[in-house]
């Protein structure tokens, strides 16, 4: 079959050629490509297709069906038909892959992200919580709502901020702790200033002690707009931290509302405010949900992910 003609971005040609030469030298039986977005890695996909190497392509984030021109869709279809299997990391993402590239559901699939987390809980949890609050400059009785996420437009900090003033009126001991860096930091700082809540939100940047923070926090707030399947959420579940997140994409495949945590509509500050209020008024119910979530996350283990991935790679290699 002839390759459809396409205008290439010249900046991607060196990557494509390097990949092609590397594959010619290594002669792999099978290739696995992990791509953060659907339009990343086209050079690698094309190199694998040209050499007709069995290839597993894992799209980690397709938050909505893509709008592709006919030529680009033909190219993707051509690559797919050259011994490639495309999957997502959630059922939701797999559906968008199918819709974006006009593939049948049988031609796609998904393997959930896995995170085998075996928390080592401190011998004295009360002392640990006190120590973390002391290090953060917080009073011993501070209530910590933790968010671990990049400071980007994806993660929803911007619709959490409008809820904070009302929350502080009801819960003056509440402090929001944000872990992560990102391109929206200055914009978010400006929003915090506008809403006059700067003193109640700690931006910690990158941290190597996230497990310590998870064990010291009272609530995990993850107000994301779109996801594949977030590792941060799996980690919070493993540490038994009560959580509030959104109904977006693959999250409801992991979290059932009022069973494992609270789910809110993405972008809805009022609903998020109400959910956080409910959580803080019902700590025992949230603890019970957190325990259910801690058991639930065992279904999303690293071992299970590896077994399913290796089996798929073996099937691809055997079918060549």
Coordinates of C-alpha atoms in Angstrom, one line a residue:
X1 CA 0.0 0.0 0.0
X2 CA 1.2 3.5 -0.8
X3 CA 1.8 5.9 2.1
X4 CA -0.5 8.9 1.9
X5 CA 1.3 12.1 1.1
X6 CA 1.7 14.4 4.0
X7 CA 3.5 17.7 4.9
X8 CA 5.9 16.8 7.7
X9 CA 7.0 19.2 10.4
X10 CA 10.8 19.4 9.6
X11 CA 11.6 19.6 13.3
X12 CA 10.3 16.0 13.6
X13 CA 12.3 14.5 10.7
X14 CA 15.6 14.0 12.7
X15 CA 13.6 12.1 15.4
X16 CA 12.0 10.0 12.8
X17 CA 15.3 9.2 11.1
X18 CA 17.1 8.5 14.4
X19 CA 14.3 6.1 15.3
X20 CA 14.3 4.4 11.9
X21 CA 18.1 3.9 12.1
X22 CA 17.9 2.6 15.7
X23 CA 15.2 0.1 14.8
X24 CA 17.2 -1.1 11.7
X25 CA 20.2 -1.7 13.9
X26 CA 18.4 -3.4 16.9
X27 CA 15.9 -5.4 14.8
X28 CA 13.4 -5.8 17.7
X29 CA 10.8 -8.5 17.7
X30 CA 8.2 -6.0 19.1
X31 CA 8.2 -2.4 20.2
X32 CA 6.2 -0.6 22.9
X33 CA 5.5 3.1 22.6
X34 CA 4.2 5.1 25.6
X35 CA 2.7 8.4 24.3
X36 CA 1.4 11.1 26.6
X37 CA -0.8 12.6 23.9
X38 CA -2.3 11.3 20.6
X39 CA -0.2 13.6 18.5
X40 CA 3.1 12.8 20.2
X41 CA 5.4 10.2 18.8
X42 CA 4.1 10.1 15.2
X43 CA 7.7 9.8 14.0
X44 CA 8.3 6.7 16.1
X45 CA 4.9 5.2 15.0
X46 CA 5.8 5.9 11.4
X47 CA 9.2 4.3 11.7
X48 CA 7.7 1.2 13.2
X49 CA 5.1 1.0 10.5
X50 CA 7.6 1.4 7.7
X51 CA 9.6 -1.5 9.0
X52 CA 6.4 -3.4 9.8
X53 CA 7.6 -4.2 13.4
X54 CA 4.8 -5.3 15.7
X55 CA 4.1 -2.3 17.9
X56 CA 2.0 -1.7 21.0
X57 CA 1.1 2.0 21.2
X58 CA -0.2 3.1 24.6
X59 CA -2.0 6.5 24.5
X60 CA -1.9 7.8 28.1
X61 CA -4.2 10.7 27.5
X62 CA -7.0 11.2 24.9
X63 CA -9.5 13.3 26.8
X64 CA -11.9 13.8 23.9
X65 CA -12.4 12.6 20.3
X66 CA -9.8 14.2 18.1
X67 CA -10.7 16.2 15.0
X68 CA -8.4 14.9 12.2
X69 CA -8.2 15.9 8.6
X70 CA -8.7 13.2 6.1
X71 CA -5.0 12.9 5.1
X72 CA -3.8 12.7 8.7
X73 CA -6.5 10.1 9.5
X74 CA -5.5 8.0 6.5
X75 CA -1.9 8.1 7.6
X76 CA -2.8 7.0 11.1
X77 CA -5.0 4.3 9.7
X78 CA -2.1 3.1 7.5
X79 CA 0.2 2.9 10.5
X80 CA -2.4 1.1 12.5
X81 CA -2.8 -1.6 9.8
X82 CA 1.0 -2.2 9.8
X83 CA 1.1 -4.6 12.8
X84 CA 0.2 -1.9 15.4
X85 CA -2.2 -2.3 18.4
X86 CA -3.4 0.9 20.0
X87 CA -4.7 1.0 23.5
X88 CA -5.5 3.5 26.3
X89 CA -5.2 3.4 30.0
X90 CA -8.9 3.5 30.7
X91 CA -12.1 2.4 29.0
X92 CA -13.0 6.0 28.5
X93 CA -9.7 6.7 26.7
X94 CA -10.1 3.6 24.6
X95 CA -13.5 4.8 23.4
X96 CA -12.0 8.1 22.4
X97 CA -9.2 6.3 20.5
X98 CA -11.9 4.4 18.6
X99 CA -13.9 7.5 17.8
X100 CA -10.8 9.6 16.8
X101 CA -9.3 7.1 14.4
X102 CA -12.5 5.4 13.2
X103 CA -11.5 2.1 14.7
X104 CA -13.9 -0.6 15.9
X105 CA -13.9 -1.2 19.7
X106 CA -12.3 -4.6 18.9
X107 CA -9.4 -2.9 17.3
X108 CA -8.6 -0.9 20.5
X109 CA -8.5 -1.7 24.2
X110 CA -7.1 -0.6 27.5
X111 CA -4.8 -1.7 30.3
X112 CA -5.2 0.2 33.5
X113 CA -2.2 1.9 35.0
X114 CA -0.9 0.0 38.0
X115 CA 0.7 1.3 41.1
X116 CA 1.9 -1.2 43.7
X117 CA 2.2 0.9 46.8
X118 CA 2.9 -0.6 50.2
X119 CA 2.8 2.2 52.6
X120 CA 5.0 2.1 55.7
X121 CA 2.9 3.8 58.3
X122 CA 4.7 5.6 61.1
X123 CA 4.6 3.9 64.5
X124 CA 3.1 7.1 66.0
X125 CA 0.7 8.7 63.5
X126 CA -0.2 11.5 65.9
X127 CA 3.5 12.5 66.2
X128 CA 4.0 12.2 62.5
X129 CA 1.0 14.6 61.8
X130 CA 2.3 17.0 64.4
X131 CA 5.8 17.0 62.9
X132 CA 4.6 17.6 59.3
X133 CA 2.5 20.5 60.5
X134 CA 5.4 22.0 62.4
X135 CA 7.6 21.7 59.3
X136 CA 4.9 23.5 57.2
X137 CA 4.5 26.2 59.8
X138 CA 0.9 25.1 60.6
X139 CA -0.7 24.8 64.0
X140 CA -1.1 21.2 65.4
X141 CA -4.9 21.2 64.8
X142 CA -4.7 22.5 61.2
X143 CA -6.9 20.6 58.7
X144 CA -4.9 19.9 55.6
X145 CA -6.5 19.5 52.2
X146 CA -3.8 18.2 49.9
X147 CA -3.5 18.4 46.1
X148 CA -0.7 16.7 44.3
X149 CA -0.7 17.8 40.6
X150 CA 1.0 20.0 38.1
X151 CA 0.0 23.6 38.2
X152 CA -1.5 23.5 34.7
X153 CA -4.8 24.2 33.1
X154 CA -5.6 20.5 33.1
X155 CA -5.6 20.0 36.9
X156 CA -8.5 22.3 38.0
X157 CA -6.8 24.5 40.6
X158 CA -8.7 27.4 39.0
X159 CA -12.1 26.1 39.9
X160 CA -11.0 25.1 43.4
X161 CA -9.9 28.6 44.3
X162 CA -13.4 30.3 44.1
X163 CA -14.6 27.8 46.7
X164 CA -11.9 28.6 49.2
X165 CA -13.3 31.8 50.8
X166 CA -16.6 30.1 51.7
X167 CA -14.8 27.1 53.0
X168 CA -12.6 29.3 55.3
X169 CA -15.7 31.0 56.6
X170 CA -17.0 27.6 57.7
X171 CA -13.7 25.9 58.6
X172 CA -11.2 28.6 59.7
X173 CA -8.6 25.9 60.5
X174 CA -8.5 24.6 56.9
X175 CA -5.3 24.9 54.9
X176 CA -4.8 23.9 51.3
X177 CA -1.4 22.4 50.5
X178 CA -0.5 22.1 46.8
X179 CA 2.4 20.0 45.6
X180 CA 3.7 20.5 42.1
X181 CA 5.1 23.0 39.6
X182 CA 3.7 24.2 36.3
X183 CA 3.2 26.9 33.7
X184 CA 0.1 28.3 35.4
X185 CA 1.8 29.1 38.7
X186 CA 1.8 32.9 38.3
X187 CA -1.7 32.9 37.1
X188 CA -2.9 30.8 40.1
X189 CA -1.0 33.0 42.5
X190 CA -2.8 36.0 41.0
X191 CA -6.1 34.3 41.5
X192 CA -5.3 33.5 45.1
X193 CA -4.5 37.1 45.7
X194 CA -7.8 38.2 44.0
X195 CA -9.8 35.9 46.2
X196 CA -7.7 37.0 49.3
X197 CA -6.8 33.5 50.3
X198 CA -3.0 33.5 49.6
X199 CA -2.2 32.9 53.3
X200 CA -4.4 29.8 53.3
X201 CA -2.8 28.0 50.4
X202 CA 0.8 26.6 50.6
X203 CA 2.5 26.0 47.3
X204 CA 5.3 23.6 48.0
X205 CA 6.6 23.0 44.5
X206 CA 8.2 19.6 43.8
X207 CA 8.6 17.4 46.8
X208 CA 10.3 14.1 47.4
X209 CA 8.3 13.4 50.6
X210 CA 4.8 13.1 49.1
X211 CA 4.1 9.9 51.1
X212 CA 4.8 11.8 54.3
X213 CA 2.3 14.5 53.2
X214 CA -0.3 11.9 52.3
X215 CA -0.1 10.4 55.7
X216 CA -0.4 13.8 57.4
X217 CA -3.2 15.2 55.4
X218 CA -6.9 15.0 56.2
X219 CA -8.3 15.2 52.7
X220 CA -7.1 14.7 49.1
X221 CA -8.6 17.1 46.7
X222 CA -8.1 16.4 43.0
X223 CA -10.2 18.8 40.9
X224 CA -8.9 17.7 37.5
X225 CA -10.6 18.6 34.1
X226 CA -9.3 15.5 32.2
X227 CA -7.2 12.5 32.8
X228 CA -6.1 9.2 31.5
X229 CA -5.8 7.3 34.8
X230 CA -4.0 9.4 37.4
X231 CA -1.2 7.8 39.5
X232 CA -1.7 10.5 42.2
X233 CA -5.2 9.3 42.8
X234 CA -4.1 5.7 43.1
X235 CA -1.4 6.7 45.6
X236 CA -3.8 8.7 47.7
X237 CA -6.1 5.6 47.8
X238 CA -3.3 3.3 48.8
X239 CA -2.5 5.6 51.8
X240 CA -6.1 5.5 52.9
X241 CA -6.6 9.3 52.5
X242 CA -10.2 10.4 52.1
X243 CA -10.6 11.9 48.6
X244 CA -12.7 14.2 46.4
X245 CA -12.2 14.2 42.7
X246 CA -14.2 14.7 39.5
X247 CA -16.3 12.5 37.2
X248 CA -14.0 13.0 34.3
X249 CA -12.8 10.3 31.8
X250 CA -11.5 7.2 33.5
X251 CA -11.8 8.3 37.1
X252 CA -15.3 6.8 37.7
X253 CA -13.9 3.5 36.5
X254 CA -11.8 3.5 39.7
X255 CA -13.8 5.6 42.1
X256 CA -17.5 5.0 42.8
X257 CA -19.3 8.0 44.3
X258 CA -19.8 7.7 48.1
X259 CA -18.3 4.3 48.1
X260 CA -14.6 5.1 47.6
X261 CA -14.8 8.9 47.8
X262 CA -16.8 11.9 46.5
X263 CA -17.1 12.7 42.8
X264 CA -18.0 16.1 41.6
X265 CA -18.7 17.7 38.2
X266 CA -15.5 19.1 36.6
X267 CA -15.3 22.9 36.6
X268 CA -18.2 23.3 39.0
X269 CA -16.9 25.4 42.0
X270 CA -20.2 25.3 43.8
X271 CA -20.5 21.5 43.7
X272 CA -16.9 21.2 44.8
X273 CA -17.5 23.5 47.7
X274 CA -20.5 21.5 48.8
X275 CA -18.5 18.2 48.5
X276 CA -15.6 19.5 50.6
X277 CA -18.1 20.9 53.2
X278 CA -19.8 17.5 53.3
X279 CA -16.5 15.7 53.7
X280 CA -15.4 17.9 56.6
X281 CA -18.8 17.6 58.3
X282 CA -18.7 13.8 58.0
X283 CA -15.2 12.6 58.8
X284 CA -16.3 9.1 59.9
X285 CA -18.1 8.5 56.6
X286 CA -15.1 9.7 54.7
X287 CA -12.8 7.4 56.7
X288 CA -15.0 4.5 55.8
X289 CA -14.9 5.4 52.1
X290 CA -11.1 5.8 52.4
X291 CA -10.8 2.2 53.7
X292 CA -13.0 1.0 50.8
X293 CA -10.7 2.9 48.4
X294 CA -7.6 1.3 50.0
X295 CA -9.0 -2.1 49.3
X296 CA -10.1 -1.1 45.8
X297 CA -6.7 0.1 44.7
X298 CA -5.4 -3.4 45.0
X299 CA -7.3 -4.2 41.8
X300 CA -4.9 -1.7 40.1
X301 CA -1.6 -3.2 40.9
X302 CA 1.6 -2.9 39.0
X303 CA 1.9 -6.6 38.8
X304 CA -1.5 -6.9 37.0
X305 CA -0.6 -4.1 34.6
X306 CA 2.7 -5.8 33.8
X307 CA 1.2 -9.2 33.2
X308 CA -1.5 -7.8 30.9
X309 CA 1.0 -5.7 29.0
X310 CA 3.5 -8.6 28.6
X311 CA 0.8 -10.9 27.3
X312 CA -0.3 -8.4 24.7
X313 CA 3.3 -7.9 23.6
X314 CA 3.8 -11.7 23.3
X315 CA 0.6 -11.9 21.2
X316 CA 1.7 -9.1 18.9
X317 CA 5.1 -10.8 18.4
X318 CA 3.6 -14.2 17.8
X319 CA 1.1 -12.8 15.2
X320 CA 3.9 -11.2 13.0

